[in-house]
XYZ file of C-alpha atoms in Angstrom:
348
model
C -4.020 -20.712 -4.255
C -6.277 -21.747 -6.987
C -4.588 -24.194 -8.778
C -4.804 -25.885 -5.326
C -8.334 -25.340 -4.392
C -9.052 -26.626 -7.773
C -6.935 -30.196 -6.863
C -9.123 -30.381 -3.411
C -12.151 -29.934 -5.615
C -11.517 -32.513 -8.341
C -10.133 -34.985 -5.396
C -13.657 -34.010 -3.808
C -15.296 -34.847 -6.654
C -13.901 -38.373 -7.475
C -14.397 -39.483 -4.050
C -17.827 -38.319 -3.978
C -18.439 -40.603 -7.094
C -16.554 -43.371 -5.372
C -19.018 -43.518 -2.016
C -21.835 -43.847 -4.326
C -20.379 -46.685 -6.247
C -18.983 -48.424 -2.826
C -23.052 -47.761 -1.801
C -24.146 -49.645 -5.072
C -21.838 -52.774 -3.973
C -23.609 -52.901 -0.482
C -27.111 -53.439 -2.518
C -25.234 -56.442 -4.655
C -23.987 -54.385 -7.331
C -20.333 -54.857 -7.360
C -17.784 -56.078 -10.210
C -17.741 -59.668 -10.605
C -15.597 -60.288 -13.764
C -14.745 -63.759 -15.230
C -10.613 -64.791 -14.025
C -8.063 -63.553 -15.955
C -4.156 -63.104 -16.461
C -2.255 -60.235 -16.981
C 0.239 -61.077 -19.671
C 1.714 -57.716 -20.675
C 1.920 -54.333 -19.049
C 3.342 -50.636 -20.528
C 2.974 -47.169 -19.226
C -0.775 -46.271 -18.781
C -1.984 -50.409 -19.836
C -2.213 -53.800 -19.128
C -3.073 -56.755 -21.416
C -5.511 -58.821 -19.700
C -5.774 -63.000 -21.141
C -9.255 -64.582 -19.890
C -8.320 -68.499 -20.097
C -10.526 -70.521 -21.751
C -10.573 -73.367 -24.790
C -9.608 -71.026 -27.347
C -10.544 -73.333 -30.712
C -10.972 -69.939 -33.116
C -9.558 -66.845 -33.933
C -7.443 -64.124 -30.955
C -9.516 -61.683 -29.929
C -8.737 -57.403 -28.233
C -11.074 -55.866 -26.759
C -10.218 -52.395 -26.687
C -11.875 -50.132 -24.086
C -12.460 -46.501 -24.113
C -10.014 -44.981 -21.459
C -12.185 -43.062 -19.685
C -13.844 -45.972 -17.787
C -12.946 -49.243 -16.439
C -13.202 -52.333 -18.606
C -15.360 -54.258 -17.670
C -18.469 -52.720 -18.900
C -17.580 -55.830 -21.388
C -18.350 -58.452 -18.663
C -21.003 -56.760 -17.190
C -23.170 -59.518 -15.645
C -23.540 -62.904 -17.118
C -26.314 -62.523 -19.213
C -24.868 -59.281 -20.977
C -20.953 -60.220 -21.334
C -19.175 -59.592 -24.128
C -16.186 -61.412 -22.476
C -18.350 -64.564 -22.003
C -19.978 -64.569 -25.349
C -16.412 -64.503 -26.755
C -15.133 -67.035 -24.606
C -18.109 -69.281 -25.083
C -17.495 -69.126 -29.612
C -14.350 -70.076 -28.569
C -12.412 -66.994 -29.013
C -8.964 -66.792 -27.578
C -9.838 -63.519 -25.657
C -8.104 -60.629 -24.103
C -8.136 -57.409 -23.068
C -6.961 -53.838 -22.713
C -7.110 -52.220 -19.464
C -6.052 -48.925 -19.514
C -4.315 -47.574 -16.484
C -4.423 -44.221 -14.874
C -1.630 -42.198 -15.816
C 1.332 -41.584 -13.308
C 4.092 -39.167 -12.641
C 6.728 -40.932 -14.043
C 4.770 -41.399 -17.469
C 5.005 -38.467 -18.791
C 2.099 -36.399 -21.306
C 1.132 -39.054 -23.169
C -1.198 -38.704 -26.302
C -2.824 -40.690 -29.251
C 0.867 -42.290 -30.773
C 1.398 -43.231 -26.950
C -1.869 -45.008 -26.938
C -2.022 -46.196 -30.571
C 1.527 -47.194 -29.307
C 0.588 -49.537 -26.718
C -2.064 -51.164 -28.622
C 0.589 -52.534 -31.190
C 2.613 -53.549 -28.248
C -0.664 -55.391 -27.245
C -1.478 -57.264 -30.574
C 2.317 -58.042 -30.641
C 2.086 -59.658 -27.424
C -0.669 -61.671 -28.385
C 0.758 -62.120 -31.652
C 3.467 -64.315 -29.647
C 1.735 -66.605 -28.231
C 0.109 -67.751 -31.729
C 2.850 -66.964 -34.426
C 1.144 -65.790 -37.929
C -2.193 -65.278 -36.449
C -2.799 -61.424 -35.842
C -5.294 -60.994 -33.619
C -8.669 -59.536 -34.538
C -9.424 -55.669 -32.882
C -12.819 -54.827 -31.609
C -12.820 -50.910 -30.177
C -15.651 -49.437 -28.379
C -16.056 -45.594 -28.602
C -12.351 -43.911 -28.118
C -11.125 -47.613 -28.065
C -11.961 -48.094 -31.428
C -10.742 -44.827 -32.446
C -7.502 -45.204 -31.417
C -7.130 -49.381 -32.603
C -8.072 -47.626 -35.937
C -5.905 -45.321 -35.925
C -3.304 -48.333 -34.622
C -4.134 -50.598 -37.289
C -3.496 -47.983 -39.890
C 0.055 -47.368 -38.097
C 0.680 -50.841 -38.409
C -1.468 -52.634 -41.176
C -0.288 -55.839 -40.554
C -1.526 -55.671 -37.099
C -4.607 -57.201 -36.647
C -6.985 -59.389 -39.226
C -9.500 -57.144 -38.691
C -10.558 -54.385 -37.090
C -14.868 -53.833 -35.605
C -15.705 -50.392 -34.953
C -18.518 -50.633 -31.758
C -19.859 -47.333 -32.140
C -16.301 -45.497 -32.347
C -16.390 -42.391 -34.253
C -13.713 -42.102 -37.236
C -15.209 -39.329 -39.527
C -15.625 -35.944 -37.828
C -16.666 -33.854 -40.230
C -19.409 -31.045 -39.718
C -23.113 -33.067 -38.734
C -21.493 -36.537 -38.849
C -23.013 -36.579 -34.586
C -24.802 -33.872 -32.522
C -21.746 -34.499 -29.612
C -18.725 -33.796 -32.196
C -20.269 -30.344 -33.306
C -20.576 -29.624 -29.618
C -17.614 -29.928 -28.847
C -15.994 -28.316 -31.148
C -18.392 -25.078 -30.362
C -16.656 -24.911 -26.823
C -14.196 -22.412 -26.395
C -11.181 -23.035 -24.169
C -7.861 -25.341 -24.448
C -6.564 -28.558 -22.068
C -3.399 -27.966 -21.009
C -1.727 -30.878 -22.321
C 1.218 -31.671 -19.251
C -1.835 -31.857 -16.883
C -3.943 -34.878 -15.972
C -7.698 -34.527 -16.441
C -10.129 -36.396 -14.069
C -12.543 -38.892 -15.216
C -15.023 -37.297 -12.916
C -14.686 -33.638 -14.354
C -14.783 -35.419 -18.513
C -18.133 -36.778 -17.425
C -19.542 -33.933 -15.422
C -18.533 -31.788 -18.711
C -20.294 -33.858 -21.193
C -22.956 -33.797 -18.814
C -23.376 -30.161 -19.113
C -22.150 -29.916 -22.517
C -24.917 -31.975 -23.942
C -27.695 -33.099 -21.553
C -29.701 -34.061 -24.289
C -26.829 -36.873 -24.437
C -25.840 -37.685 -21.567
C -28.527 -36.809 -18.945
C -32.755 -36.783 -20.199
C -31.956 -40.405 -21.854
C -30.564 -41.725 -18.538
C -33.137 -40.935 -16.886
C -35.900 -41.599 -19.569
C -34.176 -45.184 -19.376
C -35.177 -45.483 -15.951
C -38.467 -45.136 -16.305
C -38.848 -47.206 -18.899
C -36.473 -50.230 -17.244
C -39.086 -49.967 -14.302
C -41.785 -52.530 -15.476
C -38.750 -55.081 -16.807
C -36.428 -56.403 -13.739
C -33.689 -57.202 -15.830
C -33.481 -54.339 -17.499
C -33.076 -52.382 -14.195
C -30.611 -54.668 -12.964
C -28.446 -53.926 -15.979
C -29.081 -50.195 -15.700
C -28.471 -49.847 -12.414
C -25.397 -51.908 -13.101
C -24.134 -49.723 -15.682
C -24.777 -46.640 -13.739
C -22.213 -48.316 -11.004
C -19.908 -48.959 -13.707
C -20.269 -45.238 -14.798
C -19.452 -43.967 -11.218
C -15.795 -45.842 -11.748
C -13.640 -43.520 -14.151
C -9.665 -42.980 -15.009
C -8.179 -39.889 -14.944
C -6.970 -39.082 -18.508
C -3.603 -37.587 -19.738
C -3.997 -33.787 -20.724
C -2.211 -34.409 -24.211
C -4.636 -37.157 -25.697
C -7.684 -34.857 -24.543
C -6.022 -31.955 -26.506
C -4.867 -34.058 -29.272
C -8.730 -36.049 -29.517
C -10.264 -32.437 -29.900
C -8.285 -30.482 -31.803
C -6.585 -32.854 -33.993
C -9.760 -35.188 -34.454
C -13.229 -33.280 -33.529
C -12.057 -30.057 -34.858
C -9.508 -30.729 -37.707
C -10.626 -34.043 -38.840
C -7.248 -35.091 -39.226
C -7.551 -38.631 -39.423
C -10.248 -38.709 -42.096
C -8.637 -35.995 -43.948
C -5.147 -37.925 -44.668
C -3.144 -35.497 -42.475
C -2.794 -37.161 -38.974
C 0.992 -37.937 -38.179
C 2.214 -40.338 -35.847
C 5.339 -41.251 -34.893
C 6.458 -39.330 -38.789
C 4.275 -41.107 -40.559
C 1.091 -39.483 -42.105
C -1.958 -41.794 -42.370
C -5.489 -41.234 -43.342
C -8.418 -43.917 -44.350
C -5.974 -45.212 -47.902
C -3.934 -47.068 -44.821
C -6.400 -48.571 -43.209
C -6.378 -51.667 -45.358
C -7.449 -54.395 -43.563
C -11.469 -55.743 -43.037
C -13.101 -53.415 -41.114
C -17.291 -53.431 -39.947
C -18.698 -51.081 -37.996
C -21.459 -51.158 -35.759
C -23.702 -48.679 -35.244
C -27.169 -47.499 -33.495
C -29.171 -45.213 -35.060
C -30.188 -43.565 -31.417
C -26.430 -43.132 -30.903
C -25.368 -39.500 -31.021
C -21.571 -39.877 -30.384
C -20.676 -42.578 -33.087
C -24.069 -43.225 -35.446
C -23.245 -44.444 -38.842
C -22.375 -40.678 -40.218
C -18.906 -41.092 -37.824
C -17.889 -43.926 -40.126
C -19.420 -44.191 -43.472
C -17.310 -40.892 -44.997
C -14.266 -42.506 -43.559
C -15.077 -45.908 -45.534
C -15.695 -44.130 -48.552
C -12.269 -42.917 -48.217
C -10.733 -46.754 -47.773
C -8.712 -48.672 -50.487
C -10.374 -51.667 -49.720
C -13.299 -52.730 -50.193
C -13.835 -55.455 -47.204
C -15.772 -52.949 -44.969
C -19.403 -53.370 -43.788
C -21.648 -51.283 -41.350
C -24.701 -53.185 -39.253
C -27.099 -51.178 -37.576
C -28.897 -52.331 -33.973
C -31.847 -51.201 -32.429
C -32.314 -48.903 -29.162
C -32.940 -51.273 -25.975
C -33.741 -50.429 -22.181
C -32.114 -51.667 -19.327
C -28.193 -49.706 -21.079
C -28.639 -46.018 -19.500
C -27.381 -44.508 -22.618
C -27.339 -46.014 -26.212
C -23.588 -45.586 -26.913
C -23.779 -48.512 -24.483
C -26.243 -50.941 -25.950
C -23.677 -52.751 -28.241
C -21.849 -54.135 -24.701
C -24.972 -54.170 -21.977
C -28.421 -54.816 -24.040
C -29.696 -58.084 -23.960
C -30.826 -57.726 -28.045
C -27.605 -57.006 -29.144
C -26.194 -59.576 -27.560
C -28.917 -62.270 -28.800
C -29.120 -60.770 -32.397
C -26.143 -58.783 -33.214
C -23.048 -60.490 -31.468
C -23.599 -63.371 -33.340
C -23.617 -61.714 -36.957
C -20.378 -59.803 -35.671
C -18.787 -63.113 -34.577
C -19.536 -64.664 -37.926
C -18.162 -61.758 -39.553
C -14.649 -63.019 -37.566
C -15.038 -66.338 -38.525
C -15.691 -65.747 -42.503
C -11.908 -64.041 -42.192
C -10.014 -66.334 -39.703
């Protein structure tokens, strides 16, 4: 009986989330993302192609899976899509798909998995010219993890606030969760709904008092609370998770540090930060307590090469939370998208 209650109530849950984000549209807050192509497709992902003049270097966005993608074409004004489009980037993206029956458990190789199936693809269309990876959060995680797989890959890999070093202190969230007790069973599928009401009340120092402290402070600038309110629409619109890549992303990276420590294996292959060899940057906000600059400066000290940078950027308003200000504040994207994009363009 329980297991079943417990369906109703997660169902309950994700529809309740759903009515407020249909309620947002009504006011003029819906999705309105630039056109685009899908130009490959696995289990649990789809390669999005936004058509454009591409004159420089490929471009993959990589998403976290938990939401939908396009928290990276927001609105016009704060679109990571459009500013890539508009240097002339040959752009696409990955949109990660909810997971269904006939998937399987699928966990980080599965993901890291499609991701080289994704640069491949992309790969194709312009032979010799690798794209370049830019992860947000999880995304980035796992298109490190990816391009040390496969180190021919990508060009280059930029880390948007996407934790790689888990050690003890390296972010306020990380030794959170690892103080929970409790496993995921790893055949099941876990809501997007029930991840974010769980970091909710897991850390509402995180995830709660600076959403609504952003509020308050977007009140007195319009545009500001047009992109919050924006963002919290986009928050409302999750993807259900596989079990196995929540177990595997807790116990094999926030608890054991695997990745960092040389001893994460994929598909029989053991990799750590000696095969991440290409250029990598990271960007990072100091008011960021899931992926501040102590998630990735052990790992680069751990690299064989040394092409590897870290840029910091300031808290905004107007971005709910600032493990969101790289994609949605207007700064960044004035200041900060540009010195990224450069950083492409010194290594095309």
């Amino acid at each position: 009986m329980f297991p079943g209650l417990l369906a109703v109530q997660r169902a309950a849950m994700d529809g309740l989330r759903g009515a407020h984000a249909r309620a947002l549209d009504l006011f003029g807050f819906g999705v309105h993302e630039c056109a685009y192509e899908v130009i490959a497709s696995g289990p649990h992902w789809r390669l999005r192609h936004y058509p454009g003049p591409a004159t420089g270097a490929s471009v993959l966005l990589v998403p976290a899976p938990i939401k939908r993608p396009y928290i990276w074409d927001l609105a016009p004004g704060v679109s990571t899509v459009r500013f890539c489009l508009d240097r002339g980037f040959s752009v696409h993206l990955m949109e990660w798909q909810p997971p269904a029956e006939s998937d399987g458990p699928a966990g980080i190789e599965d993901y890291a998995d499609a991701l080289v199936s994704a640069c491949d693809a992309i790969a194709a269309e312009r032979p010799g010219l690798p794209p370049f990876v830019l992860g947000h959060s999880l995304g980035g995680t796992l298109a490190a993890i990816a391009c040390a797989w496969r180190p021919s890959l990508a060009r280059g890999l930029v880390l948007l606030g996407a934790p790689i070093s888990f050690e003890p202190g390296s972010s306020r969230f990380r030794d959170l969760v690892v103080s929970q007790d409790g496993d995921i069973p790893e055949d099941d599928t876990v809501p997007g709904s029930l991840l974010s009401q769980s970091c909710a009340f897991l850390a509402p120092e995180t995830f709660v008092w600076p959403r609504l402290m952003d509020a308050a402070f977007s009140l007195a600038d319009p545009a500001a609370l047009e992109t919050h309110i924006r963002v919290l629409r986009w928050a409302l619109d999750e993807v259900p998770l596989p079990g196995r890549l929540v177990h595997q992303m807790v116990e094999w990276l926030y608890r054991e540090d695997r990745f960092r420590n040389g001893t994460l294996t994929i598909a029989g292959r053991t990799l750590g930060p000696g095969d991440l060899r290409i250029p990598v940057l990271a960007v990072v906000n100091p008011s960021d307590e899931i992926g501040p600059r102590e998630s990735a400066q052990p790992f680069f000290e751990r690299m064989a090469t040394s092409d590897t940078r870290i840029i910091e950027h300031p808290a905004e308003i107007g971005i709910v939370l600032q493990h969101l200000a790289i994609l949605t504040g207007r700064q960044a994207h004035a200041e900060t998208w540009p010195e990224i994009a450069a950083w492409i363009e010194a290594r095309v």
